PDB file of C-alpha atoms in Angstrom:
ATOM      1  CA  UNK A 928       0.000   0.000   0.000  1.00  0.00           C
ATOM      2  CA  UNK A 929       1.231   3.621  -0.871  1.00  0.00           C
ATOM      3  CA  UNK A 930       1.080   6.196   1.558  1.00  0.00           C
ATOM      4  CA  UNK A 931       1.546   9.808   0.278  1.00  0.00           C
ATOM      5  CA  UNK A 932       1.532  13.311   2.351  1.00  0.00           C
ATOM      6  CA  UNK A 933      -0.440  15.624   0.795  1.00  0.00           C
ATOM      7  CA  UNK A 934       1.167  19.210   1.219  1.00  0.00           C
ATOM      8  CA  UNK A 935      -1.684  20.958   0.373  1.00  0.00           C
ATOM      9  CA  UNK A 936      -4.381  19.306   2.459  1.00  0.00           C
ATOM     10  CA  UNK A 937      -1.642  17.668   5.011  1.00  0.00           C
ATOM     11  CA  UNK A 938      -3.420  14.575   5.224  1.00  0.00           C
ATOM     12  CA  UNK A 939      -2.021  10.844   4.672  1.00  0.00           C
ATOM     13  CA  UNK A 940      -3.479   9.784   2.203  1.00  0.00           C
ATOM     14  CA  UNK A 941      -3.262   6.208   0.707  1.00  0.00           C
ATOM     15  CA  UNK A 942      -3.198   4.425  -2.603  1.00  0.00           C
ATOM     16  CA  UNK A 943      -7.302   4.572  -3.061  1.00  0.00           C
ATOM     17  CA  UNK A 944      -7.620   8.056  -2.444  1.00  0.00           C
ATOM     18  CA  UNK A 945      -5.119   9.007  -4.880  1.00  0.00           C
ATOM     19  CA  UNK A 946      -4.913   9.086  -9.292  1.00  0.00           C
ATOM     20  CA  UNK A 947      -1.372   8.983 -10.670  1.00  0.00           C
ATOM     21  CA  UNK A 948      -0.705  11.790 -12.634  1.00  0.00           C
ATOM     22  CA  UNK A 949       2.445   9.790 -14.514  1.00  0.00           C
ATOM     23  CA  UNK A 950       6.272  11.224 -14.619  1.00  0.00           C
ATOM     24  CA  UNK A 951       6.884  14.594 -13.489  1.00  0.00           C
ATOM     25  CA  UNK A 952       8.794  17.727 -14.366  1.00  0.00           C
ATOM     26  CA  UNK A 953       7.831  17.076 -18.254  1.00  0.00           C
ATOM     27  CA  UNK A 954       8.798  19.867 -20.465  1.00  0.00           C
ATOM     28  CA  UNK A 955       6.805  20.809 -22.836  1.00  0.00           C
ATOM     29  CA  UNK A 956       7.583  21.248 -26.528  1.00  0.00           C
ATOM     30  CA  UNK A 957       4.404  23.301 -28.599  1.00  0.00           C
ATOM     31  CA  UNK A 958       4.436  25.277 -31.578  1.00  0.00           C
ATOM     32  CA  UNK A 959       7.299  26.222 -33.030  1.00  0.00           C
ATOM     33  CA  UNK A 960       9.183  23.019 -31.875  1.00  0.00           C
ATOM     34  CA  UNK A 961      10.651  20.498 -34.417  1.00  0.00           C
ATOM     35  CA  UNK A 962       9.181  17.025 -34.677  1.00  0.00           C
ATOM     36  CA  UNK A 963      11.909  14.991 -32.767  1.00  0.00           C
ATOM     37  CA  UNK A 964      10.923  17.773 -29.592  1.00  0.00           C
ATOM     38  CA  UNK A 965       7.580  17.131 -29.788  1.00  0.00           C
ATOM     39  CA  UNK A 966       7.822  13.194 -30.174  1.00  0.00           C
ATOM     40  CA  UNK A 967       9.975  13.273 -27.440  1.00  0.00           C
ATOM     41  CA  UNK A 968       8.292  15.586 -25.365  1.00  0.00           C
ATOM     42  CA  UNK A 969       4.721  12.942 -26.319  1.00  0.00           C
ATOM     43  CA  UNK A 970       6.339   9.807 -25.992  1.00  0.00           C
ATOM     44  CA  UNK A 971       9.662   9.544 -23.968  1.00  0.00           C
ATOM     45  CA  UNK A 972       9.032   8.447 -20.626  1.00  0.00           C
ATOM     46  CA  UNK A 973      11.521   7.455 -17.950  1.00  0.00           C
ATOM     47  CA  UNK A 974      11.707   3.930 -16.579  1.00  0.00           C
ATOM     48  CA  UNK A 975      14.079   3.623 -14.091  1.00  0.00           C
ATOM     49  CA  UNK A 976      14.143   0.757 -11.421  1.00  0.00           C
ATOM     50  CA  UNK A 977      14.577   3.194  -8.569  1.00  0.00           C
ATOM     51  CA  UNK A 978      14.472   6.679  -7.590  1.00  0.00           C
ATOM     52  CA  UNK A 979      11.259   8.255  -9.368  1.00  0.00           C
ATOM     53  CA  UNK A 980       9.341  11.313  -9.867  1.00  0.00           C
ATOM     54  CA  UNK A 981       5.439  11.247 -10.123  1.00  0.00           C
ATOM     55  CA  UNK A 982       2.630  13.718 -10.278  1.00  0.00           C
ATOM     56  CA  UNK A 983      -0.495  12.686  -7.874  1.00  0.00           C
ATOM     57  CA  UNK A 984      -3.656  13.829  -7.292  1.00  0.00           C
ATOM     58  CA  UNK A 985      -5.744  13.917  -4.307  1.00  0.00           C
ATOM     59  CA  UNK A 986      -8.762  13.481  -5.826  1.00  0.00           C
ATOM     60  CA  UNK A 987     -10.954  12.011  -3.263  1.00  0.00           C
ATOM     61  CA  UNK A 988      -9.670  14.779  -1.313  1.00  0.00           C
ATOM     62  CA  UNK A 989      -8.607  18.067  -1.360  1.00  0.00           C
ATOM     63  CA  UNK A 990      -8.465  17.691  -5.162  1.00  0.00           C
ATOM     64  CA  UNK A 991      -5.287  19.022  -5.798  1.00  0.00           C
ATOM     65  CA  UNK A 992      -2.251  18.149  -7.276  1.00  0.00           C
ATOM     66  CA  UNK A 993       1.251  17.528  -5.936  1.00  0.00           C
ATOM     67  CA  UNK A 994       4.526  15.630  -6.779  1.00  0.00           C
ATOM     68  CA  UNK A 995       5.977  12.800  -5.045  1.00  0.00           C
ATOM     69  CA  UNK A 996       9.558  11.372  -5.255  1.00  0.00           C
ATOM     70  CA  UNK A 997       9.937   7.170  -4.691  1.00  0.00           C
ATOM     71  CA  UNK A 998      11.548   4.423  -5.338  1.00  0.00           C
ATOM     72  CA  UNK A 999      10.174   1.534  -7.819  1.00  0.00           C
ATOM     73  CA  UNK A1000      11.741  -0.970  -6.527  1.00  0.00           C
ATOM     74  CA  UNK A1001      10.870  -0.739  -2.911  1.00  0.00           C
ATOM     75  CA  UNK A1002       7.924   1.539  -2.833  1.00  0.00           C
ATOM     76  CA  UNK A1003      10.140   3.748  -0.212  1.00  0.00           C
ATOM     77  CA  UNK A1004       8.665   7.348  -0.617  1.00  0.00           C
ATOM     78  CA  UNK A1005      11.222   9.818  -0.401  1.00  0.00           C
ATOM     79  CA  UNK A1006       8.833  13.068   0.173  1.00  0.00           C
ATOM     80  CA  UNK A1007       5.859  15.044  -1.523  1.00  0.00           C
ATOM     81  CA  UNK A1008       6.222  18.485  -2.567  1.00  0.00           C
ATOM     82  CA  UNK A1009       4.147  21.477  -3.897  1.00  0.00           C
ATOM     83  CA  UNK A1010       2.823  21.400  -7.369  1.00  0.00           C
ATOM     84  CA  UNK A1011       4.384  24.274  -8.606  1.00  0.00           C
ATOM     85  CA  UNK A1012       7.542  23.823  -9.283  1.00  0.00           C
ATOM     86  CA  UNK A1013       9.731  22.880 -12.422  1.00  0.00           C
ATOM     87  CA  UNK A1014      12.297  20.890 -10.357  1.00  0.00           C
ATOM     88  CA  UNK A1015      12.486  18.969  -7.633  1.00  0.00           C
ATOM     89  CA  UNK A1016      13.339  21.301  -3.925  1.00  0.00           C
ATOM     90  CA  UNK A1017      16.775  20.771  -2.372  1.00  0.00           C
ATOM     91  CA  UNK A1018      15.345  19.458   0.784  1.00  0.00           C
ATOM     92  CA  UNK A1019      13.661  16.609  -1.641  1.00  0.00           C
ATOM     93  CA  UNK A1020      16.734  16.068  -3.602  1.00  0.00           C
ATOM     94  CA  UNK A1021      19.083  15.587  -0.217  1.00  0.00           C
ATOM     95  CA  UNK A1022      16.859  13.176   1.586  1.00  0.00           C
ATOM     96  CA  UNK A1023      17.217  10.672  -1.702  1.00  0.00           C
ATOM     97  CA  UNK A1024      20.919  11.293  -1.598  1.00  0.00           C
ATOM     98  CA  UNK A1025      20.979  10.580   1.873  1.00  0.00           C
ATOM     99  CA  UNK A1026      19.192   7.037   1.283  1.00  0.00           C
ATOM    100  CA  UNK A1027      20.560   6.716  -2.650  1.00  0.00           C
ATOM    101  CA  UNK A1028      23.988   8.406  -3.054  1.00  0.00           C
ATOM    102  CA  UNK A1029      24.788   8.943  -7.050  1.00  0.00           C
ATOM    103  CA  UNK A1030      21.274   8.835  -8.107  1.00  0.00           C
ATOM    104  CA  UNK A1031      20.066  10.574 -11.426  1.00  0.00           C
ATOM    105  CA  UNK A1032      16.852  11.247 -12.894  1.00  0.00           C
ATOM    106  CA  UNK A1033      16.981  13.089 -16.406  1.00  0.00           C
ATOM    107  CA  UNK A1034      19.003  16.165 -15.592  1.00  0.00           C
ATOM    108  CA  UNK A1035      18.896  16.074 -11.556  1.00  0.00           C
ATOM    109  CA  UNK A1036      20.709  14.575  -9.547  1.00  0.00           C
TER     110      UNK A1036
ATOM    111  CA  UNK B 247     -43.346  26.404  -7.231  1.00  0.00           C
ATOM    112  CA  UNK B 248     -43.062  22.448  -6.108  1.00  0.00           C
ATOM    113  CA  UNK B 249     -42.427  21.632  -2.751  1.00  0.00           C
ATOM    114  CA  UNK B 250     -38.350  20.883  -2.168  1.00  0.00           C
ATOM    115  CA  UNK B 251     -37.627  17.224  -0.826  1.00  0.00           C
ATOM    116  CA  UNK B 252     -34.661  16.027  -0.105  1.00  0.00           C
ATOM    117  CA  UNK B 253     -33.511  12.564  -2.050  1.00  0.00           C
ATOM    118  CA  UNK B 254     -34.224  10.142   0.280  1.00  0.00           C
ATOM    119  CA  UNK B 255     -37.198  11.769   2.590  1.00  0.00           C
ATOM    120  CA  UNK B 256     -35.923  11.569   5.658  1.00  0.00           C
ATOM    121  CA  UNK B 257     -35.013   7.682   5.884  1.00  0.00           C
ATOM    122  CA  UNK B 258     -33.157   6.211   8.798  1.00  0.00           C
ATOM    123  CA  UNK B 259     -31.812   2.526   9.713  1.00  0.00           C
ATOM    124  CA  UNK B 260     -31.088   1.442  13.001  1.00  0.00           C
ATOM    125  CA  UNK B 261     -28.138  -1.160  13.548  1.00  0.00           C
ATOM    126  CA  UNK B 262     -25.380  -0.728  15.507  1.00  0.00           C
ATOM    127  CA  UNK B 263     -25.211   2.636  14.335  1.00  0.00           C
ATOM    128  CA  UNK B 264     -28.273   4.904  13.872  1.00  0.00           C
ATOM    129  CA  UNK B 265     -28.194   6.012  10.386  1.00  0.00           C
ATOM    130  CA  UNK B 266     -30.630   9.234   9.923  1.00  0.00           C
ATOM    131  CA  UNK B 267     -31.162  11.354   6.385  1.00  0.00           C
ATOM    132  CA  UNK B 268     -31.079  14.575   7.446  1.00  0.00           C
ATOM    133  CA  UNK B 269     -33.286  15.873   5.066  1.00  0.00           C
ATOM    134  CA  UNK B 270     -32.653  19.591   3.485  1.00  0.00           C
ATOM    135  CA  UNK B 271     -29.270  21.351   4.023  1.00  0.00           C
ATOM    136  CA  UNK B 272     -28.459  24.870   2.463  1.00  0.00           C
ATOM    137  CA  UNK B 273     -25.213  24.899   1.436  1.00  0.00           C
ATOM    138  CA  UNK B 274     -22.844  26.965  -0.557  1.00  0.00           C
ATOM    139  CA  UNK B 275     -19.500  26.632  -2.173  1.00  0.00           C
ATOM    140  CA  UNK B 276     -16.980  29.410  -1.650  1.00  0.00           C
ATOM    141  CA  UNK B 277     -13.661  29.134  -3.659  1.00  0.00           C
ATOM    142  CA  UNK B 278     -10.984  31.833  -3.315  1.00  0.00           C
ATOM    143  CA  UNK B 279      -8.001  33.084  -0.893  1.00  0.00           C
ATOM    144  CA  UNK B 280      -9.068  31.832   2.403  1.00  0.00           C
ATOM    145  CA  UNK B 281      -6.761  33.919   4.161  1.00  0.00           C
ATOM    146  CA  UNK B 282      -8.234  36.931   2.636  1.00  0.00           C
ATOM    147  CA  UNK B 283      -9.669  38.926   5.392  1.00  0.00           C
ATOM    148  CA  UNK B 284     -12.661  39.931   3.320  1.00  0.00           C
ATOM    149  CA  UNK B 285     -14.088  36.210   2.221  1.00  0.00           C
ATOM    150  CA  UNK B 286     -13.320  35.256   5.879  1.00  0.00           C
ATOM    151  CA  UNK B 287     -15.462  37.986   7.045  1.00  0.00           C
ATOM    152  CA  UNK B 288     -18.303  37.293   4.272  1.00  0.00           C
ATOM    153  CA  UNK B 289     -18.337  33.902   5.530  1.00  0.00           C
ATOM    154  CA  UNK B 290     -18.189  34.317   9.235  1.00  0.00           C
ATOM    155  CA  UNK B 291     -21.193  37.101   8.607  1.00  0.00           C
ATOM    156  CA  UNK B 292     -23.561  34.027   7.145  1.00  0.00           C
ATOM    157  CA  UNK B 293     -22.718  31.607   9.804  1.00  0.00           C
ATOM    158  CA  UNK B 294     -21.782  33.746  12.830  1.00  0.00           C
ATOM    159  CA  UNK B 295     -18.725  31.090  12.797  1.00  0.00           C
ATOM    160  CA  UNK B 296     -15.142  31.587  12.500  1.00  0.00           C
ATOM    161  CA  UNK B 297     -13.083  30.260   9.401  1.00  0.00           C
ATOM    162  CA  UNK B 298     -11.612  26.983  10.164  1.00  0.00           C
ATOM    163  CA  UNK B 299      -8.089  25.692  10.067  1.00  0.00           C
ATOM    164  CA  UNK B 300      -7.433  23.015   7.827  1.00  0.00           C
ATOM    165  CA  UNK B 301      -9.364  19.544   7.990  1.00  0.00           C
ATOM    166  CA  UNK B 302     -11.894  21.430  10.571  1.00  0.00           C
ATOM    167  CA  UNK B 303     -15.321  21.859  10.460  1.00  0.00           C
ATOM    168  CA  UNK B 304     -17.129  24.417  12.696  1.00  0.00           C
ATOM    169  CA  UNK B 305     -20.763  23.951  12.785  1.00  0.00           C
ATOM    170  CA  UNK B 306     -23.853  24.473  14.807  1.00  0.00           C
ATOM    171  CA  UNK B 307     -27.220  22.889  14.117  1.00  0.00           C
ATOM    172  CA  UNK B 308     -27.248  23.866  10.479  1.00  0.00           C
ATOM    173  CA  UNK B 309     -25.071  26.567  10.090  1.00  0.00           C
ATOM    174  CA  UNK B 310     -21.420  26.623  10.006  1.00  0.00           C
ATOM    175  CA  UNK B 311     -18.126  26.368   7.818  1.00  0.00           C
ATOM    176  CA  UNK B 312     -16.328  23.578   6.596  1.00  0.00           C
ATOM    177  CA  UNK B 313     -12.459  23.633   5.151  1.00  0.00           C
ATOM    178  CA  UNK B 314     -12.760  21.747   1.981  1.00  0.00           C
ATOM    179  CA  UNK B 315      -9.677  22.536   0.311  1.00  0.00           C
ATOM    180  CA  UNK B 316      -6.535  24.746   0.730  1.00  0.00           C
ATOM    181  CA  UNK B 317      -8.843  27.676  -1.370  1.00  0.00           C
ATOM    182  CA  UNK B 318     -12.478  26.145  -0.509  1.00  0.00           C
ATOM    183  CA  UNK B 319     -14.840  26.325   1.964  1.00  0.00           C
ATOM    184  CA  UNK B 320     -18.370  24.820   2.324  1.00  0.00           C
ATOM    185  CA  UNK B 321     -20.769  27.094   4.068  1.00  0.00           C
ATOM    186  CA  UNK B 322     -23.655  25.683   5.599  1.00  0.00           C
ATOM    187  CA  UNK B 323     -26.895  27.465   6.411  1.00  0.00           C
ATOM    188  CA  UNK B 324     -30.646  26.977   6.842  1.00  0.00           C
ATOM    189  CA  UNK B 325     -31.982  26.207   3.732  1.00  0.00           C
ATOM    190  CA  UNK B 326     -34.421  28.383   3.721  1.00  0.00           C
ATOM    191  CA  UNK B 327     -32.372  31.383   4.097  1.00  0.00           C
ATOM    192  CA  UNK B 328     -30.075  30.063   1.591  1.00  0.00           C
ATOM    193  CA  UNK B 329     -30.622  32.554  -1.276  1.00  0.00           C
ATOM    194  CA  UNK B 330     -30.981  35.349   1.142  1.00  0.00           C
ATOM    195  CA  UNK B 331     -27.384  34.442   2.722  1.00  0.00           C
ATOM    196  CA  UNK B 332     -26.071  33.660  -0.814  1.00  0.00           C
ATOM    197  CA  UNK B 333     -27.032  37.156  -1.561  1.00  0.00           C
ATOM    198  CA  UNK B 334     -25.631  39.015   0.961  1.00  0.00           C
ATOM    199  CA  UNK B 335     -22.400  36.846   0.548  1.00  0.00           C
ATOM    200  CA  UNK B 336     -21.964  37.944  -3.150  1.00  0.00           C
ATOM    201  CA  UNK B 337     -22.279  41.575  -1.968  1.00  0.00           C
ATOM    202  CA  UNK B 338     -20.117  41.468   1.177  1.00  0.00           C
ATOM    203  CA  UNK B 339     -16.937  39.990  -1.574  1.00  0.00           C
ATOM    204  CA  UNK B 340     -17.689  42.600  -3.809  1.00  0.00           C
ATOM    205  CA  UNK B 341     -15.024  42.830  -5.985  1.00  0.00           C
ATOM    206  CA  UNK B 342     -12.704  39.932  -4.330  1.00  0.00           C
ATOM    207  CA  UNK B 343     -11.354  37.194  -6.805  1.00  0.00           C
ATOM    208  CA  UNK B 344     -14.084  34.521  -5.016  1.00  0.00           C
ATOM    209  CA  UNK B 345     -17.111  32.480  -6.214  1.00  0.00           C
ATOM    210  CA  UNK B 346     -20.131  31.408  -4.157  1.00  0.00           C
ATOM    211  CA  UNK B 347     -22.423  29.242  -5.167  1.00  0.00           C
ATOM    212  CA  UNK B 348     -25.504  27.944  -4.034  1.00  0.00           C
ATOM    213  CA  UNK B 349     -25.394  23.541  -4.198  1.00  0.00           C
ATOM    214  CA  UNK B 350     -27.887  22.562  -2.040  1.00  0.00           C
ATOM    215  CA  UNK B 351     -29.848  20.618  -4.329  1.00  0.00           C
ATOM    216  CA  UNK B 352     -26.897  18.748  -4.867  1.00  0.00           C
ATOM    217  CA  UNK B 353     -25.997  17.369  -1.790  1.00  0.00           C
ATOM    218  CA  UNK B 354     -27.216  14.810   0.734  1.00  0.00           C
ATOM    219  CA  UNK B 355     -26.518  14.341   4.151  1.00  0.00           C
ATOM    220  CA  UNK B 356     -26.939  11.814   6.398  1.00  0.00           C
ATOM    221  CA  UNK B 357     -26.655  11.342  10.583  1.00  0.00           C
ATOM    222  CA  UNK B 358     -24.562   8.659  12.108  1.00  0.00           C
ATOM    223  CA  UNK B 359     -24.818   8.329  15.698  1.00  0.00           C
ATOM    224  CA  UNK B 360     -24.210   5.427  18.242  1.00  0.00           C
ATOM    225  CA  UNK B 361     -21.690   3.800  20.628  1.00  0.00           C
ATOM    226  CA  UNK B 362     -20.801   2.383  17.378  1.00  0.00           C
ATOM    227  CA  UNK B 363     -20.417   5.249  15.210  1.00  0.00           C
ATOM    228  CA  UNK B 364     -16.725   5.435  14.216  1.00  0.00           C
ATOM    229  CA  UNK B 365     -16.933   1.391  13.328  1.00  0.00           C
ATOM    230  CA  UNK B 366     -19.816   2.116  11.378  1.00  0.00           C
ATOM    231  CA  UNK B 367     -17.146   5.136   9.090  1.00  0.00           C
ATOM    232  CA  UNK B 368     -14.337   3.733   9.224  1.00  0.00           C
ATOM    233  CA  UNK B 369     -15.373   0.401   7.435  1.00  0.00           C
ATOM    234  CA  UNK B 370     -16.536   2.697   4.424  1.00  0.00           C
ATOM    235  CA  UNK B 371     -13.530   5.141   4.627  1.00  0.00           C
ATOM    236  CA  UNK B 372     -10.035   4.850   4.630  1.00  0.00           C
ATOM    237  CA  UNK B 373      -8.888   7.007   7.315  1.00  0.00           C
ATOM    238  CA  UNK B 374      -7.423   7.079  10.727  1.00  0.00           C
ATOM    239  CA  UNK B 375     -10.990   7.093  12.824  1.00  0.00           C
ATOM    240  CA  UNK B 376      -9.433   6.002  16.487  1.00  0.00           C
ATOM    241  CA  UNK B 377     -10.051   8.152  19.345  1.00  0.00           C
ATOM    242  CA  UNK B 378      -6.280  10.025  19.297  1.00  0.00           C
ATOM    243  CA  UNK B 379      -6.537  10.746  15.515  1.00  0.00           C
ATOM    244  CA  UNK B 380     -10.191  11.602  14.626  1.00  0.00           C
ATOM    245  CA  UNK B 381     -12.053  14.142  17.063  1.00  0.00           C
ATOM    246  CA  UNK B 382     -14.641  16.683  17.097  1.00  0.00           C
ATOM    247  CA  UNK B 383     -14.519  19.117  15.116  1.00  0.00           C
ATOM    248  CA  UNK B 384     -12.307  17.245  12.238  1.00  0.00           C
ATOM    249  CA  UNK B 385     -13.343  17.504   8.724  1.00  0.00           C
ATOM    250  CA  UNK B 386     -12.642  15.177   6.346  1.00  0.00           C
ATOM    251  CA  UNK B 387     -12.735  14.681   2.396  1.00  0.00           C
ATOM    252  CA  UNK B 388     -12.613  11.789   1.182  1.00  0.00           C
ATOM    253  CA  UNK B 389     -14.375   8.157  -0.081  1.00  0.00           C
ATOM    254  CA  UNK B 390     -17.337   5.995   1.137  1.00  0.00           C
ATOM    255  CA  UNK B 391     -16.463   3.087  -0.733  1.00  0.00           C
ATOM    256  CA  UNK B 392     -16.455   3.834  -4.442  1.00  0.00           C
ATOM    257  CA  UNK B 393     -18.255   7.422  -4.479  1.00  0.00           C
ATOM    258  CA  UNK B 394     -16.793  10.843  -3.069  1.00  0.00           C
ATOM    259  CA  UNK B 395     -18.147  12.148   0.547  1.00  0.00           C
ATOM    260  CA  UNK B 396     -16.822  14.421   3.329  1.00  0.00           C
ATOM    261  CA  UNK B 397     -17.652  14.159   7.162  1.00  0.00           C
ATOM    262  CA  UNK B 398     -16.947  15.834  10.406  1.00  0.00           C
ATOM    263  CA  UNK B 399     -17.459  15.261  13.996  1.00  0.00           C
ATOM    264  CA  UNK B 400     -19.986  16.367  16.279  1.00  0.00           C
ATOM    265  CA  UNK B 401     -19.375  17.439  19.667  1.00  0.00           C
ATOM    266  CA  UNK B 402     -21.335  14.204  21.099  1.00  0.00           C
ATOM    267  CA  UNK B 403     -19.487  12.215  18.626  1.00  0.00           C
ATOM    268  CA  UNK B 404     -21.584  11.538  15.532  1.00  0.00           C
ATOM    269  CA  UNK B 405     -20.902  11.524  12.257  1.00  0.00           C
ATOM    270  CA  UNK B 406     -22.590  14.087   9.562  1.00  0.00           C
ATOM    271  CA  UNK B 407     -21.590  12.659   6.338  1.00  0.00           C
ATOM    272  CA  UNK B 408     -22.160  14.951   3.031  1.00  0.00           C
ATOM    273  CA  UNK B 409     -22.056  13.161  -0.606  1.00  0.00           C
ATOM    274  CA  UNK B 410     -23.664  14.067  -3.535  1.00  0.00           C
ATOM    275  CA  UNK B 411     -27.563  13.573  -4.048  1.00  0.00           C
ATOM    276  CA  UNK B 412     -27.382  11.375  -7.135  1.00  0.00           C
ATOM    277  CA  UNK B 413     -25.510   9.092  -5.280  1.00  0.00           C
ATOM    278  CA  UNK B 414     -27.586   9.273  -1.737  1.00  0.00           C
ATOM    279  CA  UNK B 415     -29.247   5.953  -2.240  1.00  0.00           C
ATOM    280  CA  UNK B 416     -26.259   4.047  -2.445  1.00  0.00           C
ATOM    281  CA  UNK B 417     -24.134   5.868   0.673  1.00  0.00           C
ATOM    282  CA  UNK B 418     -27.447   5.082   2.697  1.00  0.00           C
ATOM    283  CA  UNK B 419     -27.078   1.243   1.410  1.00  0.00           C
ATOM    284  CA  UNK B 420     -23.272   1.293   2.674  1.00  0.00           C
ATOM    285  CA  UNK B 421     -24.039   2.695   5.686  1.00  0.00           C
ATOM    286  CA  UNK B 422     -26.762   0.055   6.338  1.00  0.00           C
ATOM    287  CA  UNK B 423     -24.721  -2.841   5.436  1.00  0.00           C
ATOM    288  CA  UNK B 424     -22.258  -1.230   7.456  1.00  0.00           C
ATOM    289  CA  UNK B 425     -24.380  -1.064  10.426  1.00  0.00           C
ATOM    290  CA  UNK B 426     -25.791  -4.269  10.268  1.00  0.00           C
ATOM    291  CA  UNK B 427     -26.943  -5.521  13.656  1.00  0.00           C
ATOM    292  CA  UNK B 428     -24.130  -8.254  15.050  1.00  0.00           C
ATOM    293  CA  UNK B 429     -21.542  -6.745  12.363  1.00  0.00           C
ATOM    294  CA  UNK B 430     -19.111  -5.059  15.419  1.00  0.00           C
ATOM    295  CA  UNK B 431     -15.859  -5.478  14.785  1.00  0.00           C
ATOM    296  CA  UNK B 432     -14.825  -3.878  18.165  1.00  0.00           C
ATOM    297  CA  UNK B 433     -11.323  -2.270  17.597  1.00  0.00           C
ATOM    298  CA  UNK B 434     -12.617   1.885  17.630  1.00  0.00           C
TER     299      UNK B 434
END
C-alpha cells in the first residue's frame, strides 16, 4: 500500500484516495518546436528501477495536485512536494541522496 | 413552485449505528483566498462562525463552515435562508477574486450516531478514525467506498456525512450494510 503526504491538504493519504498523474517535471515542446521535440516531449518516458518522480492527485480529497519522489523498486517514498515547481526542492533532492547516493533522474541529480 | 424534498425523505436505519437522512441542508461553495480577510469575514457574517483551520469543520445545528480545500470552503446554512445568505455573501466579496455558489440541491446528508459510530465510518472510509486521531470538530474529504463524501465530527461524537444527491441511495445502502446488527468489529 502507498502512503503519500499531501502538502496541500496535510493529510495521509493512501493508494485509493489518490490518481497517478504519470512522470513529473515534463517539459513541454508546442508550436514552433521540431518534430523529434515534440515526439519526445509525447512519448519519452523514464523507466528507471529506482528513484522516481510522479505527479499525484488527491482526488478524493482536497483535489489538488502535488509531486511525489519514490523508489520503484521498494515503494520507499522519499517526500511530496508542492505542485508548482519545475524541479524537484533541495530538501527533496538531499533526503534521496541521503538514502541513494549517485542517483540521477533526467538532468537532476 | 413544487415543494423541495430532499432525495431520500428523511429515511433512517437502526443497527449498531443509527443512520438518519437529514433531510434539506443549504449549502454553498466558496472558492478563493481563504486567508483573505474579506471572504473570511463574508463567511463568518452568514454563519456567525469563524473560518476553520485546515481539515476542521465548525458547525452548529445547520449553520457553520467547513475547510474543503486549501482555497475552498463549504458554508452551511438553513436552507431556507439560503438565497438570502447567498445574496448578501456575493455583496459582502464585492469585488474579491471569489465564487459562491448555491449547491444545495446537490448534496445529501446523512446522521450517524451510536456507541458504534466510528466502526460504522471507518469500514466505508479509509482514514485514521481512532479516538487520538479523529475528534470533534475534524473535517474530512474523502471516499465511502467507491463514491466521493466528506464528514466531520460532532461534539457528542456523531458523524454528519455529506455526498452528492445522485448518489444518496447508495451511501445510505453502505451505511446500512455497514451497520448491520451483530456486524461489530470492536477495535474503535
Amino acid at each position: 500500500m502507498l502512503i503519500l503526504h499531501c502538502p496541500c491538504c496535510g493529510v495521509d493519504a493512501e493508494e485509493t484516495e489518490l490518481h497517478a498523474g504519470g512522470e513529473a517535471h515534463i517539459k513541454r515542446f508546442g508550436p514552433g518546436s521540431d518534430d523529434d521535440q515534440f515526439h519526445d516531449y509525447l512519448f519519452m518516458r523514464e523507466n528507471p528501477k529506482g528513484v522516481h518522480f510522479e505527479r499525484w492527485q488527491h482526488a478524493n480529497g482536497c483535489g489538488k495536485w502535488f509531486h511525489a519522489a519514490r523508489c520503484t523498486a521498494t515503494l520507499e517514498v522519499f517526500g511530496t512536494y508542492r505542485a508548482q515547481t519545475t524541479e524537484p526542492p533541495k530538501d527533496i533532492r538531499d533526503a534521496i541522496t541521503a538514502k541513494r547516493p549517485g542517483w540521477v533522474w533526467r538532468e537532476f541529480s | 413552485m413544487s415543494e423541495p424534498i430532499s432525495a431520500l425523505n428523511g429515511a433512517r436505519y437502526d443497527g449498531i449505528a443509527t443512520i438518519e437522512e437529514l433531510g434539506l441542508q443549504g449549502m454553498i461553495t466558496l472558492r478563493g483566498d481563504l486567508d483573505e480577510k474579506g471572504l473570511a469575514k463574508a463567511a463568518a457574517a452568514a454563519t456567525d462562525q469563524q473560518m476553520p483551520g485546515p481539515r476542521k469543520a465548525h458547525v452548529t445545528d445547520d449553520s457553520g463552515l467547513c475547510w474543503m480545500s486549501p482555497d475552498e470552503v463549504l458554508v452551511l446554512v438553513p436552507y431556507a435562508e439560503v438565497e438570502d445568505k447567498l445574496a448578501g455573501m456575493v455583496k459582502a466579496l464585492g469585488n474579491s477574486h471569489a465564487l459562491a455558489v448555491n449547491v444545495s440541491d446537490a448534496r445529501a446528508v446523512f446522521r450517524v450516531s451510536g456507541t458504534h459510530a466510528r466502526e460504522v465510518v471507518a469500514k466505508l472510509a479509509p482514514v485514521d478514525l481512532s479516538d487520538g486521531a479523529f475528534k470533534p470538530g475534524d473535517f474530512r474529504r474523502t471516499r465511502l467506498a467507491q463514491v466521493a463524501a466528506a464528514f466531520w465530527m460532532e461534539e457528542d461524537g456523531a458523524f454528519r456525512i455529506v455526498c452528492f444527491r445522485s448518489v444518496a441511495d447508495y451511501v445510505f445502502k453502505l451505511l446500512k450494510v455497514a451497520a448491520q446488527p451483530g456486524s461489530e468489529v470492536g477495535v474503535l
